[in-house]
mmCIF file with all atom_site columns, C-alpha atoms in Angstrom:
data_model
loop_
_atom_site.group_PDB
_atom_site.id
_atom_site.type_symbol
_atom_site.label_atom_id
_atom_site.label_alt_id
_atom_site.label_comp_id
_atom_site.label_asym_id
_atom_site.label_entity_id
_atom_site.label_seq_id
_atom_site.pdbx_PDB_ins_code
_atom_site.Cartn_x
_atom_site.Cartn_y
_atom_site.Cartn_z
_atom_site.occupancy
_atom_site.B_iso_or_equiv
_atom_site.pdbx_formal_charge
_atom_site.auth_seq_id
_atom_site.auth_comp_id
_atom_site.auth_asym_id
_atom_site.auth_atom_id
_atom_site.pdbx_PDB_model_num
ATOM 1   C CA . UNK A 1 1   ? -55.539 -18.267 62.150  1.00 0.00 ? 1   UNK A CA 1
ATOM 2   C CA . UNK A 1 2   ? -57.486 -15.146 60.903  1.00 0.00 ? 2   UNK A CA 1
ATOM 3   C CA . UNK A 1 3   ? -58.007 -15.395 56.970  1.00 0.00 ? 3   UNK A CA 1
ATOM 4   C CA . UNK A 1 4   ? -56.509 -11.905 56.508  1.00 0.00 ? 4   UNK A CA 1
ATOM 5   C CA . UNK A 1 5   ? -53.347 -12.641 58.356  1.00 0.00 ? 5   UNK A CA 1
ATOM 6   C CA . UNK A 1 6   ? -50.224 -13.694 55.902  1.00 0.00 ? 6   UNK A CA 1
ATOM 7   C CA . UNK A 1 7   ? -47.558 -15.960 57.111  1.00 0.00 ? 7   UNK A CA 1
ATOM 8   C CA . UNK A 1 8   ? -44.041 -14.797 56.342  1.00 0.00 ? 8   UNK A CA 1
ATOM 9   C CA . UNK A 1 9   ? -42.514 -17.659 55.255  1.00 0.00 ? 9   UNK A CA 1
ATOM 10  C CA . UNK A 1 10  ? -38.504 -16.456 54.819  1.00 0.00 ? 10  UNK A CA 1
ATOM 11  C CA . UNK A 1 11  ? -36.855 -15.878 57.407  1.00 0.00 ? 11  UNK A CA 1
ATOM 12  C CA . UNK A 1 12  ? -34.596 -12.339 56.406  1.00 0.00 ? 12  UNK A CA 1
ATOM 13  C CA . UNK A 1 13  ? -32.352 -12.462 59.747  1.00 0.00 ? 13  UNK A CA 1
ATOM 14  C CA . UNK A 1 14  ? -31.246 -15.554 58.863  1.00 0.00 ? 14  UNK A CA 1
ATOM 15  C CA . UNK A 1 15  ? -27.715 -15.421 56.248  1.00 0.00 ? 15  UNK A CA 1
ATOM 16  C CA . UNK A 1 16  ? -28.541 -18.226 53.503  1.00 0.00 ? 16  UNK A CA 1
ATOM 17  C CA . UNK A 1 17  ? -25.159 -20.649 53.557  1.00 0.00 ? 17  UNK A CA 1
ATOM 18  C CA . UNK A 1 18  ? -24.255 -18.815 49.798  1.00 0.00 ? 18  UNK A CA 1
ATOM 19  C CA . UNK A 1 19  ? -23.778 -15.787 51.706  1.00 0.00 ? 19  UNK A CA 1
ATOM 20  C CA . UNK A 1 20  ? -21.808 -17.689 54.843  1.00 0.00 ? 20  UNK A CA 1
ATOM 21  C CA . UNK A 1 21  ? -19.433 -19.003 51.717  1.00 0.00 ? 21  UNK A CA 1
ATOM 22  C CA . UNK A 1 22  ? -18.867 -15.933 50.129  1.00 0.00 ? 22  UNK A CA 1
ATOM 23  C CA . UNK A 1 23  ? -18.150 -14.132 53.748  1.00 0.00 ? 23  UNK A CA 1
ATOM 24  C CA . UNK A 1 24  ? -15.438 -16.902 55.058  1.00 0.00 ? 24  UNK A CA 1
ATOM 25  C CA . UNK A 1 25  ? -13.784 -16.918 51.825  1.00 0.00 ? 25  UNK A CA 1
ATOM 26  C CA . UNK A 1 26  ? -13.018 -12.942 51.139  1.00 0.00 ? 26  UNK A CA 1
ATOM 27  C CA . UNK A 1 27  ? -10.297 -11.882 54.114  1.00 0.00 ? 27  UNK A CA 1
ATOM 28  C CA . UNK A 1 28  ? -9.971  -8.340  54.522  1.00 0.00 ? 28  UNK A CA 1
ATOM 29  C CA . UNK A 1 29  ? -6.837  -6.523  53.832  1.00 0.00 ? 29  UNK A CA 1
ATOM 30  C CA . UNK A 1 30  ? -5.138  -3.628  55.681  1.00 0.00 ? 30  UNK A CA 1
ATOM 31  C CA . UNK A 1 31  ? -7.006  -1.157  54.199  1.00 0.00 ? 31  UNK A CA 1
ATOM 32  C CA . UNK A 1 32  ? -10.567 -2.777  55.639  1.00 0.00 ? 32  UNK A CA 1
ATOM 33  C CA . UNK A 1 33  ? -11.446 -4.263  52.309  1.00 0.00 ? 33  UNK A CA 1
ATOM 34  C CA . UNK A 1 34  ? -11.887 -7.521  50.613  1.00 0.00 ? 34  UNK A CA 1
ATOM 35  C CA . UNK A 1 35  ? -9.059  -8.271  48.752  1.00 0.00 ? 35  UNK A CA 1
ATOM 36  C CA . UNK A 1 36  ? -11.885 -9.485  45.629  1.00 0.00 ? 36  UNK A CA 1
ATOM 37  C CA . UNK A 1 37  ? -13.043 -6.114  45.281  1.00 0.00 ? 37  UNK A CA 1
ATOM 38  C CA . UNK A 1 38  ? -9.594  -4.472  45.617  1.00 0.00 ? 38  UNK A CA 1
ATOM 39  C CA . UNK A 1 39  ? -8.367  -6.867  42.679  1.00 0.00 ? 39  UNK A CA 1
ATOM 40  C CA . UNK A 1 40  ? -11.426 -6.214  40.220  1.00 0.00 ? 40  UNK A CA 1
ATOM 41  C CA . UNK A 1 41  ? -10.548 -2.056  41.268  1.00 0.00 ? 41  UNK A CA 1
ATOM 42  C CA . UNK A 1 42  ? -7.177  -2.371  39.839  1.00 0.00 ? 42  UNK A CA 1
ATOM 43  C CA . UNK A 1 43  ? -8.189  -4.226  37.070  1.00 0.00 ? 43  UNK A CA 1
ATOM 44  C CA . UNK A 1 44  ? -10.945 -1.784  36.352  1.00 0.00 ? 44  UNK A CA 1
ATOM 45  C CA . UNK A 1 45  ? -8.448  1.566   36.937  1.00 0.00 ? 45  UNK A CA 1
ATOM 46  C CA . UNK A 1 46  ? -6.091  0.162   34.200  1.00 0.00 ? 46  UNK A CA 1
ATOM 47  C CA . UNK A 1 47  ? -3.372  -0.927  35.340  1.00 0.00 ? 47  UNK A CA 1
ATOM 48  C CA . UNK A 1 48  ? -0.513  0.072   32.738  1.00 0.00 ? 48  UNK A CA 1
ATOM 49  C CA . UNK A 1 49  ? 0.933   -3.397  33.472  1.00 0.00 ? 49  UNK A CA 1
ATOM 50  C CA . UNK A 1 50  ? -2.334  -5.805  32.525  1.00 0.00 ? 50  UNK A CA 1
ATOM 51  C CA . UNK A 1 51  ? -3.674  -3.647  29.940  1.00 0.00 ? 51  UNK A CA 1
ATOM 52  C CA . UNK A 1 52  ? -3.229  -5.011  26.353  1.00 0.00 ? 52  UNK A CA 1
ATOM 53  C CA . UNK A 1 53  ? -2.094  -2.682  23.738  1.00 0.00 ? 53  UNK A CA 1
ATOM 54  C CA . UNK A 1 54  ? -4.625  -2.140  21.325  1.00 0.00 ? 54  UNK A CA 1
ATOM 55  C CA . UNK A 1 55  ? -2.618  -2.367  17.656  1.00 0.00 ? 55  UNK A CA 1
ATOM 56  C CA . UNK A 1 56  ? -2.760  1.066   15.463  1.00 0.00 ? 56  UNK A CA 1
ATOM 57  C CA . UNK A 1 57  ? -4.875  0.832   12.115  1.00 0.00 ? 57  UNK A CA 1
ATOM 58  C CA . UNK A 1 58  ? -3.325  2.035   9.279   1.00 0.00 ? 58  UNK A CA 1
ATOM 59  C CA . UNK A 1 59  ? -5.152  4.797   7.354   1.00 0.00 ? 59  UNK A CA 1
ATOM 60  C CA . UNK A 1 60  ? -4.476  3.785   4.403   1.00 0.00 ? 60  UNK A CA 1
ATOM 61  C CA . UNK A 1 61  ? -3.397  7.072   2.998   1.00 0.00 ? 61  UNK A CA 1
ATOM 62  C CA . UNK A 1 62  ? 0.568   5.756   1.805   1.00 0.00 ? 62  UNK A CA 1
ATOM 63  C CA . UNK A 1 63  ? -1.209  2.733   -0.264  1.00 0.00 ? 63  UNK A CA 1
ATOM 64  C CA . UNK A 1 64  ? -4.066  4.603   -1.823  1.00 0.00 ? 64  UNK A CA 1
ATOM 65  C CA . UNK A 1 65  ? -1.111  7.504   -2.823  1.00 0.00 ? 65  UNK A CA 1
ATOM 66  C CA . UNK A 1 66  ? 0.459   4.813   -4.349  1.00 0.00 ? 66  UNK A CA 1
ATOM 67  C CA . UNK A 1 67  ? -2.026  2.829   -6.485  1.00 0.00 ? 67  UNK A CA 1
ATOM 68  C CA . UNK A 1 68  ? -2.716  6.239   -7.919  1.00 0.00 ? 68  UNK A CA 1
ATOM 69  C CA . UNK A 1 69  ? 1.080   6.792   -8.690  1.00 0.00 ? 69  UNK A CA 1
ATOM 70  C CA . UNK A 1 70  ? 1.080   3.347   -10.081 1.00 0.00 ? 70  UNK A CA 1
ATOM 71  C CA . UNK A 1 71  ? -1.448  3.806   -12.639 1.00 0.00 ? 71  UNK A CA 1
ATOM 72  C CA . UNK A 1 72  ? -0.245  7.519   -13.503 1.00 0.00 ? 72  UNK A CA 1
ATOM 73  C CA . UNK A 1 73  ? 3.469   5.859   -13.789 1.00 0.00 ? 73  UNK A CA 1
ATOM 74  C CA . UNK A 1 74  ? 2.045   3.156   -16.097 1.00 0.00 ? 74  UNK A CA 1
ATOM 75  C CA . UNK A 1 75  ? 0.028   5.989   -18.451 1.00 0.00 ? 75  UNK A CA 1
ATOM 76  C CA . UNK A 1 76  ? 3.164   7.727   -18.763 1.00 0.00 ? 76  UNK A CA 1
ATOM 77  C CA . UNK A 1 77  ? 5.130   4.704   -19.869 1.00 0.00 ? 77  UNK A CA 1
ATOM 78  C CA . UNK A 1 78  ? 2.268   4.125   -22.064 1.00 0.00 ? 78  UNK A CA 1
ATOM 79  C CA . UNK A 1 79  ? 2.383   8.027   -23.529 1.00 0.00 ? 79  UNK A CA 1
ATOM 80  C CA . UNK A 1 80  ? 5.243   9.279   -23.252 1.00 0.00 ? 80  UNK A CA 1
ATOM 81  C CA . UNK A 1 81  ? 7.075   11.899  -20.702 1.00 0.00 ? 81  UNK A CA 1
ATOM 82  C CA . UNK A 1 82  ? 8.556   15.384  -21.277 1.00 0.00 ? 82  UNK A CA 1
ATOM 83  C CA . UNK A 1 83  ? 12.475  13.440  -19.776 1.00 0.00 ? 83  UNK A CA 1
ATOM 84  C CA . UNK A 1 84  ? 11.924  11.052  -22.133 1.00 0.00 ? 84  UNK A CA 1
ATOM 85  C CA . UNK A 1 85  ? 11.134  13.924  -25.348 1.00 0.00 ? 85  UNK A CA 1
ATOM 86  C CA . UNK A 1 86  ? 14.232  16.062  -24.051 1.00 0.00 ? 86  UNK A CA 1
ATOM 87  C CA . UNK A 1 87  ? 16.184  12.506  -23.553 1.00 0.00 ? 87  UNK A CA 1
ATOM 88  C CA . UNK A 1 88  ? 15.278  11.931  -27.343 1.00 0.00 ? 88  UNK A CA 1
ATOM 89  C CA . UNK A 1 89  ? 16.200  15.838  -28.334 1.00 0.00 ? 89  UNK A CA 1
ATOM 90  C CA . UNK A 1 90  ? 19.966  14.748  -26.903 1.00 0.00 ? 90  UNK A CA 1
ATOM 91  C CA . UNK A 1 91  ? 20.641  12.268  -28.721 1.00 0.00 ? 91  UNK A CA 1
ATOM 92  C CA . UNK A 1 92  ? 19.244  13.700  -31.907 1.00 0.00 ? 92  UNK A CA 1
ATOM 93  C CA . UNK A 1 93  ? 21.893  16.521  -31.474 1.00 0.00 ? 93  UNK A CA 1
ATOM 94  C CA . UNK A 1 94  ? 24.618  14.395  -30.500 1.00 0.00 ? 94  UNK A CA 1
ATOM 95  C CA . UNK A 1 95  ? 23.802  11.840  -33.435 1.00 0.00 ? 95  UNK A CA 1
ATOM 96  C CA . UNK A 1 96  ? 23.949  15.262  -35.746 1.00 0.00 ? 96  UNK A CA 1
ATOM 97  C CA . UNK A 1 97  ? 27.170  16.117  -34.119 1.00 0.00 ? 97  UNK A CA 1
ATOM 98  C CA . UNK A 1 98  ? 28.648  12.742  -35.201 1.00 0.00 ? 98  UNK A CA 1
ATOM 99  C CA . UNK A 1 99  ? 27.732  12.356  -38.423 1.00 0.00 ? 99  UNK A CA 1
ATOM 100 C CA . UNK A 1 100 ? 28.162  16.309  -39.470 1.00 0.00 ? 100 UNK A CA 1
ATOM 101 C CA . UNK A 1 101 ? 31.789  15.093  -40.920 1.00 0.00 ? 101 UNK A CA 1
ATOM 102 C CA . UNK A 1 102 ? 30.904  12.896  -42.833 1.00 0.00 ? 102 UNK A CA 1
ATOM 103 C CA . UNK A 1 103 ? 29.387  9.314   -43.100 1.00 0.00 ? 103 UNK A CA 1
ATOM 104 C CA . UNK A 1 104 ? 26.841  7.410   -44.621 1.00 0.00 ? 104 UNK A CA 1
ATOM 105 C CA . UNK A 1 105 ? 23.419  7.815   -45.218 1.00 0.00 ? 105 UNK A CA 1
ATOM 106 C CA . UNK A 1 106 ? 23.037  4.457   -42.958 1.00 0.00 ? 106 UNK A CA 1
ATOM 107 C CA . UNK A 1 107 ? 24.930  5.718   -40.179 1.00 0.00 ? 107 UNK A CA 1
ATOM 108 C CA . UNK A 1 108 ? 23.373  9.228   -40.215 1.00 0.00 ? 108 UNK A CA 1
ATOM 109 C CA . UNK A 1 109 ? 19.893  7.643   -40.147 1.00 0.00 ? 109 UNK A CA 1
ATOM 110 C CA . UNK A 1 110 ? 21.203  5.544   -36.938 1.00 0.00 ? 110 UNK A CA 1
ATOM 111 C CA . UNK A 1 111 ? 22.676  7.974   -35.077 1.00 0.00 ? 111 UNK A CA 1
ATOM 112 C CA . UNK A 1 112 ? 20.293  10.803  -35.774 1.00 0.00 ? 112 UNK A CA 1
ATOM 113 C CA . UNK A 1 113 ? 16.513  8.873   -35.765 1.00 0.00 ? 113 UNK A CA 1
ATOM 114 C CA . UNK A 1 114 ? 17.583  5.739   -34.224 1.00 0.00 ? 114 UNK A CA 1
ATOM 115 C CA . UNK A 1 115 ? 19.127  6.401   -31.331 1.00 0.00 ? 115 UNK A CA 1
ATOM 116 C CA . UNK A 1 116 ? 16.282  9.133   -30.421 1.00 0.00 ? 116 UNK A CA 1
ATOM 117 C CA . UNK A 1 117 ? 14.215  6.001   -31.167 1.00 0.00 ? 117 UNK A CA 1
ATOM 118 C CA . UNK A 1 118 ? 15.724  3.728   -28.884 1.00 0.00 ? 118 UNK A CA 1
ATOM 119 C CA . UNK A 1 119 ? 16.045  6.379   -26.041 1.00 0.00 ? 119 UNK A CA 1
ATOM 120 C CA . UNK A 1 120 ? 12.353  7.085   -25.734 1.00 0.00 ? 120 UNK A CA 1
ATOM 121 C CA . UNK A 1 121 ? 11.591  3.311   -25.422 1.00 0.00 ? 121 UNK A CA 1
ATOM 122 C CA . UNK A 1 122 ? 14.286  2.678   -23.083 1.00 0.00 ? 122 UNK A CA 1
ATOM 123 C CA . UNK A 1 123 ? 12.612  6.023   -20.868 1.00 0.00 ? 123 UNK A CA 1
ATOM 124 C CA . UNK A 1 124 ? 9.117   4.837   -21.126 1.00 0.00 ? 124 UNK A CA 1
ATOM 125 C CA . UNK A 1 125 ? 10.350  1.689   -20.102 1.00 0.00 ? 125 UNK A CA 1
ATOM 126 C CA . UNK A 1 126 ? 11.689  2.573   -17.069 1.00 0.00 ? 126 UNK A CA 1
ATOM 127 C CA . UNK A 1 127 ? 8.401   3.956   -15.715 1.00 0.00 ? 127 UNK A CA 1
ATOM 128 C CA . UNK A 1 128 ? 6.165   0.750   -17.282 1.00 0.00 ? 128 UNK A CA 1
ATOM 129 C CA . UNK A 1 129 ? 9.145   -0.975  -14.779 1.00 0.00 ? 129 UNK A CA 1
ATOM 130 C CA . UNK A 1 130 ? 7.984   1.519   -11.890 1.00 0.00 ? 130 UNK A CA 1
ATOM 131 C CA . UNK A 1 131 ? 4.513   1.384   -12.561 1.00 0.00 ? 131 UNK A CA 1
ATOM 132 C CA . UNK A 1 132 ? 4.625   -2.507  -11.835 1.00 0.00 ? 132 UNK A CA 1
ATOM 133 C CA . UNK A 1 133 ? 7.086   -2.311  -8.919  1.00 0.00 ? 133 UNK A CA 1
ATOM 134 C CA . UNK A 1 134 ? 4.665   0.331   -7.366  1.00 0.00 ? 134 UNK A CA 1
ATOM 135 C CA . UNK A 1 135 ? 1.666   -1.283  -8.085  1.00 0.00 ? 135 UNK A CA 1
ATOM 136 C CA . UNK A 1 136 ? 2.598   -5.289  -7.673  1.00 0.00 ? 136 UNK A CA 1
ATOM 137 C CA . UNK A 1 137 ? 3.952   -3.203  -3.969  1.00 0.00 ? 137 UNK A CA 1
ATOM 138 C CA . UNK A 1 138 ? 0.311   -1.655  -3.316  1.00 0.00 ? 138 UNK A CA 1
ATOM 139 C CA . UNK A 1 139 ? -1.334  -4.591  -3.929  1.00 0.00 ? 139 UNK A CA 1
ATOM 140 C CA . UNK A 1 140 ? 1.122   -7.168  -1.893  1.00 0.00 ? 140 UNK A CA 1
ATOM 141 C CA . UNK A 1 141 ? 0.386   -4.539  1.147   1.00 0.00 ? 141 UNK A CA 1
ATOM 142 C CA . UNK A 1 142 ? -3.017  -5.933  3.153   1.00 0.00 ? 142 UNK A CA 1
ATOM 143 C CA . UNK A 1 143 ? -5.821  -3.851  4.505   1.00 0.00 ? 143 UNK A CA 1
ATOM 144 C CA . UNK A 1 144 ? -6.533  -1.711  1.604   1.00 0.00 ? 144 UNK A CA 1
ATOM 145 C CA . UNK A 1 145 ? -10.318 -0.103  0.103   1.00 0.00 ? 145 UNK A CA 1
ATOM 146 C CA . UNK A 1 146 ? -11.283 -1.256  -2.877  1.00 0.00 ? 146 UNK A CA 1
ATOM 147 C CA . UNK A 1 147 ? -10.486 1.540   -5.440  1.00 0.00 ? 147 UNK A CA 1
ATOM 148 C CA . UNK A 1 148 ? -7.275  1.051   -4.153  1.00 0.00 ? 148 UNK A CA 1
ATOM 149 C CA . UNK A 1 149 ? -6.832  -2.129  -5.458  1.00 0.00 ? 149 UNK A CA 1
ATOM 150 C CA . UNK A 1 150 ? -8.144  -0.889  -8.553  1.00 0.00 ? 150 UNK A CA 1
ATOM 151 C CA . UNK A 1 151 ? -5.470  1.923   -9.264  1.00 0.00 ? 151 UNK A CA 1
ATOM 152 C CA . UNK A 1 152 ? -2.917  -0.471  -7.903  1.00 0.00 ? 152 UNK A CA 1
ATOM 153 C CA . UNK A 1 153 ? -4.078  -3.367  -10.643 1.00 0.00 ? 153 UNK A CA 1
ATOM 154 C CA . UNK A 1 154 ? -4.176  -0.488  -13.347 1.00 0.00 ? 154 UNK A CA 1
ATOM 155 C CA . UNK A 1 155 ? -1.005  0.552   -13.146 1.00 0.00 ? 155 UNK A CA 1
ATOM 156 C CA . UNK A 1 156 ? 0.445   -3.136  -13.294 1.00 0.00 ? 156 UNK A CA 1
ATOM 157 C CA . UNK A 1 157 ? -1.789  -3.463  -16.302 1.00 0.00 ? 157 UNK A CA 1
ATOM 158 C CA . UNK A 1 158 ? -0.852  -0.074  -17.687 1.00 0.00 ? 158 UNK A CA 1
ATOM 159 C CA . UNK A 1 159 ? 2.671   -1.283  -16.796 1.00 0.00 ? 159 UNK A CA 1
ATOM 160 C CA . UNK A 1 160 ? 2.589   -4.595  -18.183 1.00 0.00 ? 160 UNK A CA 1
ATOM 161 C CA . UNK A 1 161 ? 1.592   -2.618  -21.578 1.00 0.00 ? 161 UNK A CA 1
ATOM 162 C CA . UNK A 1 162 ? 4.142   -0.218  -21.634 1.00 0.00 ? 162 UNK A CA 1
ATOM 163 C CA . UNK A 1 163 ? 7.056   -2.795  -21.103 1.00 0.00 ? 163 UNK A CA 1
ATOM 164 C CA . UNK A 1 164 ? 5.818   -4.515  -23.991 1.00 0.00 ? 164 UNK A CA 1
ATOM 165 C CA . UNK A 1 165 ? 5.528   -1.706  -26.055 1.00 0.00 ? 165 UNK A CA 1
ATOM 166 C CA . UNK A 1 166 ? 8.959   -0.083  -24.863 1.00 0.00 ? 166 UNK A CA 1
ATOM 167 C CA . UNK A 1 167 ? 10.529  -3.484  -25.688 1.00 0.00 ? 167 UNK A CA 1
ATOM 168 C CA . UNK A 1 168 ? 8.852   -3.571  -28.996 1.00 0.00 ? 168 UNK A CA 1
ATOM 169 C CA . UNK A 1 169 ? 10.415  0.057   -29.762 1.00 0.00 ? 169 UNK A CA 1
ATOM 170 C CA . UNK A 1 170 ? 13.760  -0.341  -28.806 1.00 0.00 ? 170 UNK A CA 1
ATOM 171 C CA . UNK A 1 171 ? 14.505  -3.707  -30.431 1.00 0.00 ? 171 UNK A CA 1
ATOM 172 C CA . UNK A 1 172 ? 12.295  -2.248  -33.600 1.00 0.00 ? 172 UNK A CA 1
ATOM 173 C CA . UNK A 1 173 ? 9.316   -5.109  -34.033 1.00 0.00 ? 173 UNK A CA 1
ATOM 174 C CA . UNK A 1 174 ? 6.877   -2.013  -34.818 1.00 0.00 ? 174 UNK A CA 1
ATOM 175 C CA . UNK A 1 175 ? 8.377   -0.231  -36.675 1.00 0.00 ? 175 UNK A CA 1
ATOM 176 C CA . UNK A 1 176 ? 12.187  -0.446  -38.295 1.00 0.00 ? 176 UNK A CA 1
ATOM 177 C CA . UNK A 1 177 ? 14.373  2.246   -39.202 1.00 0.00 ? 177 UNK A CA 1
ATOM 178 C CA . UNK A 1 178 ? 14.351  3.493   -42.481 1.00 0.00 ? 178 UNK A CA 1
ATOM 179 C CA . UNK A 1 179 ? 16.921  2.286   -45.096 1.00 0.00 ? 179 UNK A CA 1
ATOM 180 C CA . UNK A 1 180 ? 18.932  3.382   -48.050 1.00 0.00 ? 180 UNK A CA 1
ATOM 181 C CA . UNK A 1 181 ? 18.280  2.906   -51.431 1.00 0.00 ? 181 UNK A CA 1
ATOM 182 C CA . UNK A 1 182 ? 21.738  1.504   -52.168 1.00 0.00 ? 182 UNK A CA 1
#
């Protein structure tokens, strides 16, 4: 044997017994193909029938709208609202009305300042009560950003606060009508 000759020491005609598996196993289908291969193409093409539905996200956009309407809601129970001034103005007139034939200087207080009074709480304290629906809603919804959270928890704060103040008005623990002298 010459030093510069190399013996070949694989054999490359030969099939290795993995291959002679693989070959007796796959049976070929009309079509002259292996039925593996034509099962990994259909998977591969999609079919409409294995394919798994990926699930929508939500944007976000209807929760975020509504932690910011939550804590506007609960600023307006806390400051008042132009329905609740012109709710006021009504009964004003209509406590005027009453008391224009007569009556006394109790009863015109009541119906005139007192009524108005009690009107405006009961007005800001139906949006502190939609302030918290909205905002105890945003926050029971999941997936949400963070600010969103925060304008949500606001305006159950801010709502919170105005229920307590609208309750204070209308049953008078701030401040009480003002009396008569006699």
């Amino acid at each position: 044997m010459n030093p510069t000759e190399t013996k070949e020491t694989t054999d490359t005609t030969a099939p290795t017994e993995a291959a002679e598996a693989t070959d007796t196993t796959a049976e070929p289908t009309s079509d002259g193909h292996d039925g593996e291969a034509t099962d990994q193409s259909a998977s591969a093409e999609g079919d409409p029938d294995d394919a798994e539905e990926t699930p929508r996200t939500s944007s976000g956009l209807g929760s975020a709208a509504a932690g910011i309407v939550a804590a506007g809601l609960g600023v307006v129970a806390l400051s008042g609202s132009w329905v609740g001034r012109v709710a006021a103005e009504r009964q004003t007139l209509i406590g005027q009305i009453k008391t224009s034939q007569g009556g006394t200087p109790a009863q015109q207080i009541s119906a005139v300042y007192g009524d108005a009074w009690h009107t405006t709480a009961l007005t800001n304290g139906i949006f502190a009560l939609l302030a918290l629906i909205v905002g105890a809603a945003v926050l029971a919804l999941p997936q949400k950003a963070g600010w969103v959270r925060a304008f949500a928890v606001a305006g159950v704060v801010l709502g919170a606060l105005g229920m307590i103040v609208s309750a204070g008005m209308y049953f008078d623990l701030f401040l009480t009508l003002p009396s008569t002298g006699s």
